[in-house]
CSV table of C-alpha atoms in Angstrom, one decimal:
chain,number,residue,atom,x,y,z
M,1,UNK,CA,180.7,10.3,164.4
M,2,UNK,CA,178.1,7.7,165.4
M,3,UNK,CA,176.3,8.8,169.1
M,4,UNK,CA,176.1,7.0,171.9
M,5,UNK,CA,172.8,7.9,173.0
M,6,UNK,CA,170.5,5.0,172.3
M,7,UNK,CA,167.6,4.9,169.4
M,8,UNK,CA,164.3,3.5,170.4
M,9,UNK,CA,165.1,0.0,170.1
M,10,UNK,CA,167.7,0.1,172.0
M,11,UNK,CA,165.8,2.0,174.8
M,12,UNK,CA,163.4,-1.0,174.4
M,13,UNK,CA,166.6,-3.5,174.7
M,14,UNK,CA,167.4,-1.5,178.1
M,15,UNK,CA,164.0,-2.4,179.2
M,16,UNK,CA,164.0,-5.6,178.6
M,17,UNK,CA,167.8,-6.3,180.2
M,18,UNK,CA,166.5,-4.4,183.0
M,19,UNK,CA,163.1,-6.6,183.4
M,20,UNK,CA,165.6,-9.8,182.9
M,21,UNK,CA,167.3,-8.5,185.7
M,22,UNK,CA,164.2,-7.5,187.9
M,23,UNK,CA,163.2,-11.2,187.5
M,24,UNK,CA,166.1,-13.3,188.0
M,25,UNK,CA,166.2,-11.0,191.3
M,26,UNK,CA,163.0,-12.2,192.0
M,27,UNK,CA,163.6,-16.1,191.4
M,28,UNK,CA,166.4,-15.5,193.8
M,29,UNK,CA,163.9,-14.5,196.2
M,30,UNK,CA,165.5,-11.1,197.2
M,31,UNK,CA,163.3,-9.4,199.3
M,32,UNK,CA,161.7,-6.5,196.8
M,33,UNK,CA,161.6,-4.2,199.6
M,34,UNK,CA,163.8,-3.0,202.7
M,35,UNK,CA,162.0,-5.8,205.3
M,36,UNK,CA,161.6,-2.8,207.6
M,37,UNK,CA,158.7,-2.7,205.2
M,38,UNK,CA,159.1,1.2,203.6
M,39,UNK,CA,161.1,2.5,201.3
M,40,UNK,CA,163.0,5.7,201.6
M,41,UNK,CA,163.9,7.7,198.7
M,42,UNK,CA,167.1,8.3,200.5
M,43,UNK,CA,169.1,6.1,203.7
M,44,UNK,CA,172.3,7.3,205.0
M,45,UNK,CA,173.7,4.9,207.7
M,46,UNK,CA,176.0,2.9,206.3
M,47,UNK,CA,176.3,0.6,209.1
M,48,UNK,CA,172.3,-0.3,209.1
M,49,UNK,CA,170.3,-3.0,208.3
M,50,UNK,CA,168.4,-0.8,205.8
M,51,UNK,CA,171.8,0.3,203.8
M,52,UNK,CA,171.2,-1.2,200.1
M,53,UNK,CA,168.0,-1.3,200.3
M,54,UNK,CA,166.6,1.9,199.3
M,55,UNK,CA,166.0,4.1,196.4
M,56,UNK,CA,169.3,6.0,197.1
M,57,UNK,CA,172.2,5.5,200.2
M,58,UNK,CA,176.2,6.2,200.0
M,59,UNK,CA,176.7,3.9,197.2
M,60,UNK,CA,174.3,6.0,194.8
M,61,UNK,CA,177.3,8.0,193.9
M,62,UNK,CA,179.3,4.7,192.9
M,63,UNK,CA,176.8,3.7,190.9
M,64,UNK,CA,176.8,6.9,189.3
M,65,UNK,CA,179.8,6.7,188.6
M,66,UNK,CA,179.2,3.3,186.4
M,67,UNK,CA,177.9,4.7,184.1
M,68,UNK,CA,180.0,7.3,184.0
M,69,UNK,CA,183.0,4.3,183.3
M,70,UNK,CA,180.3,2.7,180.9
M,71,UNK,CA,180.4,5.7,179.1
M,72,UNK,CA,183.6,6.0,178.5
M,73,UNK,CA,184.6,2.6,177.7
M,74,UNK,CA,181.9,2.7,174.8
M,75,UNK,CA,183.2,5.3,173.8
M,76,UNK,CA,187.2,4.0,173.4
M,77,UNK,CA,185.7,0.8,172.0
M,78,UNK,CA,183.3,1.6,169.4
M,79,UNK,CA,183.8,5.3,168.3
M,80,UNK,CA,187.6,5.8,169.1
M,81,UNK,CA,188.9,2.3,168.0
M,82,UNK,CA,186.4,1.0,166.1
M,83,UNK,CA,186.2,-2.3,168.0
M,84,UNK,CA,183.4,-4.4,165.8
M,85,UNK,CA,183.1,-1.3,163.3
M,86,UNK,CA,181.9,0.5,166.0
M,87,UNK,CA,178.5,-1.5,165.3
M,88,UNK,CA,177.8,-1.5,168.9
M,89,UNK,CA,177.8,2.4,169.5
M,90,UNK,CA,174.2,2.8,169.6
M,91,UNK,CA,173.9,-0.2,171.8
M,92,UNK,CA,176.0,1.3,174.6
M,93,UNK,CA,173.2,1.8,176.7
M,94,UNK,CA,171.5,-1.7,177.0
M,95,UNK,CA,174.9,-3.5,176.8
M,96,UNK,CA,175.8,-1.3,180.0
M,97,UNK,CA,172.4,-2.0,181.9
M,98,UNK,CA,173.5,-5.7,181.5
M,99,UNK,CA,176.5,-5.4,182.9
M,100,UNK,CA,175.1,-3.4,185.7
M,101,UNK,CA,172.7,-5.6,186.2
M,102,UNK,CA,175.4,-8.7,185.9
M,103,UNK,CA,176.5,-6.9,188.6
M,104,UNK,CA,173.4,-6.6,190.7
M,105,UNK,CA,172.6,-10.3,190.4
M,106,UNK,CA,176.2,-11.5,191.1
M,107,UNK,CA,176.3,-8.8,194.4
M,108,UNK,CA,173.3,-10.7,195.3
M,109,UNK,CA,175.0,-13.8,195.8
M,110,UNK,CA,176.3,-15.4,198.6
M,111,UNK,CA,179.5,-15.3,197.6
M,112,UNK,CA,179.7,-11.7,197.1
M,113,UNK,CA,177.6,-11.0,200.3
M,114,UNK,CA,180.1,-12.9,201.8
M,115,UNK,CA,182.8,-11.1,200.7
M,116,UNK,CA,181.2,-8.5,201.6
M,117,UNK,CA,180.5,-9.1,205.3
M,118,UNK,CA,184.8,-10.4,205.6
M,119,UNK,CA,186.9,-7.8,204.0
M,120,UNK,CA,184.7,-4.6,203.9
M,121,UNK,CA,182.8,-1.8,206.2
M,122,UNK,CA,179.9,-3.8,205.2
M,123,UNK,CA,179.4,-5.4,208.2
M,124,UNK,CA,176.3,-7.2,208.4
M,125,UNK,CA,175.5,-6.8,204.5
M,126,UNK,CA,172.8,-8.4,203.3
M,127,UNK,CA,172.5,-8.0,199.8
M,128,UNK,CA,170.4,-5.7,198.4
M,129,UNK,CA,166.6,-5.3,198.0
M,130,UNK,CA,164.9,-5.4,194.1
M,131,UNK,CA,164.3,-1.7,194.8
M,132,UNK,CA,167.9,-0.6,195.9
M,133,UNK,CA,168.9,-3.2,192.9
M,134,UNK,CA,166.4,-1.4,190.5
M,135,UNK,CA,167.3,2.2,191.0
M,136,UNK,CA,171.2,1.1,190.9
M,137,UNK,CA,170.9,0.5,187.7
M,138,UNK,CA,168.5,3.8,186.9
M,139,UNK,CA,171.7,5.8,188.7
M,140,UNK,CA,173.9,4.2,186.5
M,141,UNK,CA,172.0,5.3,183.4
M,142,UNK,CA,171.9,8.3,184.6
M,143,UNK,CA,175.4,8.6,184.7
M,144,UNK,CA,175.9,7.2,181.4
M,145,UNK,CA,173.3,9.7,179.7
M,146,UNK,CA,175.1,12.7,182.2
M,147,UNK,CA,178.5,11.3,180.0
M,148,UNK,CA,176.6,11.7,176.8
M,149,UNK,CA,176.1,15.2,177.2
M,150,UNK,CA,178.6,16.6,178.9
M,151,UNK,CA,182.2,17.4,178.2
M,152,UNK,CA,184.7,14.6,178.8
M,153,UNK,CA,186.2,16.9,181.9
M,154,UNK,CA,183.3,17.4,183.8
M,155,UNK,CA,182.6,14.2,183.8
M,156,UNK,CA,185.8,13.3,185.1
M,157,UNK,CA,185.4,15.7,187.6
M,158,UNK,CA,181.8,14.3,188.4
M,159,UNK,CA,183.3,11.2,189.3
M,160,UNK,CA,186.4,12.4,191.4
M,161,UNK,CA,184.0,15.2,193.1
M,162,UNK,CA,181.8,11.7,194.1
M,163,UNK,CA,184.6,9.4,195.1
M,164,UNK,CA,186.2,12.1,197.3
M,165,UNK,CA,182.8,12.9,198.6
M,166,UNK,CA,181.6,9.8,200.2
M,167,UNK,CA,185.8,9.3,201.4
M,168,UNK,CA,185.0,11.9,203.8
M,169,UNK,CA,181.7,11.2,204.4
M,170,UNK,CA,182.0,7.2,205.1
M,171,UNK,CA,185.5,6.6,204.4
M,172,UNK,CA,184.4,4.5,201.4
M,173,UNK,CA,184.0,4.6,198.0
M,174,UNK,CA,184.3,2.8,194.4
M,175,UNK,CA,187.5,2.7,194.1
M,176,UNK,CA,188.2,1.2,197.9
M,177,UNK,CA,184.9,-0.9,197.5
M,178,UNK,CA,186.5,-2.6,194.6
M,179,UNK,CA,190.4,-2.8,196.3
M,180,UNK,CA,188.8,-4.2,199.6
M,181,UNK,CA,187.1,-6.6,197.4
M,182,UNK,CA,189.7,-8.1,195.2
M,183,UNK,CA,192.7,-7.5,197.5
M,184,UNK,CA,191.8,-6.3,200.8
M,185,UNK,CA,194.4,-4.2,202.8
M,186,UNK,CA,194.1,-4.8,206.6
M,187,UNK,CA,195.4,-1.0,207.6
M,188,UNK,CA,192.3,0.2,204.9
M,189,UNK,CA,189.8,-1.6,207.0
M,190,UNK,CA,191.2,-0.8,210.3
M,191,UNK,CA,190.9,3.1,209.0
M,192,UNK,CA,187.4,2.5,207.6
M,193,UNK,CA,186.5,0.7,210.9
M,194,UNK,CA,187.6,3.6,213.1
M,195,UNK,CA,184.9,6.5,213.7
């Protein structure tokens, strides 16, 4: 069966969907680093000006998580079903840095960061800097390439260990990021909101 782990081209292609990313980001004038002018390998206050825009914070693990998801999806689609003759299997990687970074440049909008600041505990969100946006997408290949090698149940449990993690830690996670996002529950932001 074909693997999912990427040949050298398609490493390159990551690259280069990466850089695409890096400089749309850049044309949208996000600010490339936190504008408390360092940047922390690790931030853990949620409620902070400086949340989303280091190398790591609470939403690492969500991220993580991604490509965990990414990982899994290739591997329904092109080695289980066969979706396209299961041409695309050793393009997983690149075609799951651009939709990661889709996501990065879309969570960078003002819509989103919008949404954001109405119907989540991202109060006062705004957006991410190029670095937080950068090593997103690294996280998320690491979870993909963590999905590559291990078996399927640990990384389910990975990404259940994660999302009950960072419930108790900041009463938020991927799953209620996403539900607050799409369909936001008042009594879910009410608990969130309370400390």
């Amino acid at each position: 069966m074909e693997t999912l782990l990427p040949h050298r081209r398609a490493l390159l292609a990551t690259l280069i969907a990466v850089a695409g990313v890096l400089v749309i980001l850049l044309a949208m004038d996000r600010p490339p680093i936190c504008e408390c002018g360092s940047v922390k390998l690790w931030h853990g206050v949620v409620e902070s000006a400086e949340n989303s825009q280091h190398i790591a914070d609470w939403y690492t693990f969500s991220h993580i998580i991604h490509g965990l998801l990414f990982y899994f999806f290739a591997h329904l689609l092109w080695r289980k079903w066969q979706l396209f003759g299961g041409v695309p299997t050793r393009w997983a990687l690149p075609i799951a840095a651009l939709f990661e970074g889709f996501w990065e440049i879309l969570e960078n909008t003002p819509l989103i960061i919008n949404r954001y600041r109405e119907v989540t505990i991202s109060w006062g969100y705004a957006g991410d800097s190029i670095v937080n946006s950068m090593a997103d997408i690294g996280w998320m290949t690491l979870g993909f390439l963590l999905a590559a090698r291990l078996p399927a149940w640990a990384s389910v449990a990975i990404a259940i260990g994660f999302e009950l993690f960072t419930l108790a830690m900041i009463r938020d996670n991927l799953t209620l990021n996403v539900l607050m996002l799409v369909w936001p529950i008042e009594a879910v932001g009410e608990w969130q909101g309370m400390k």
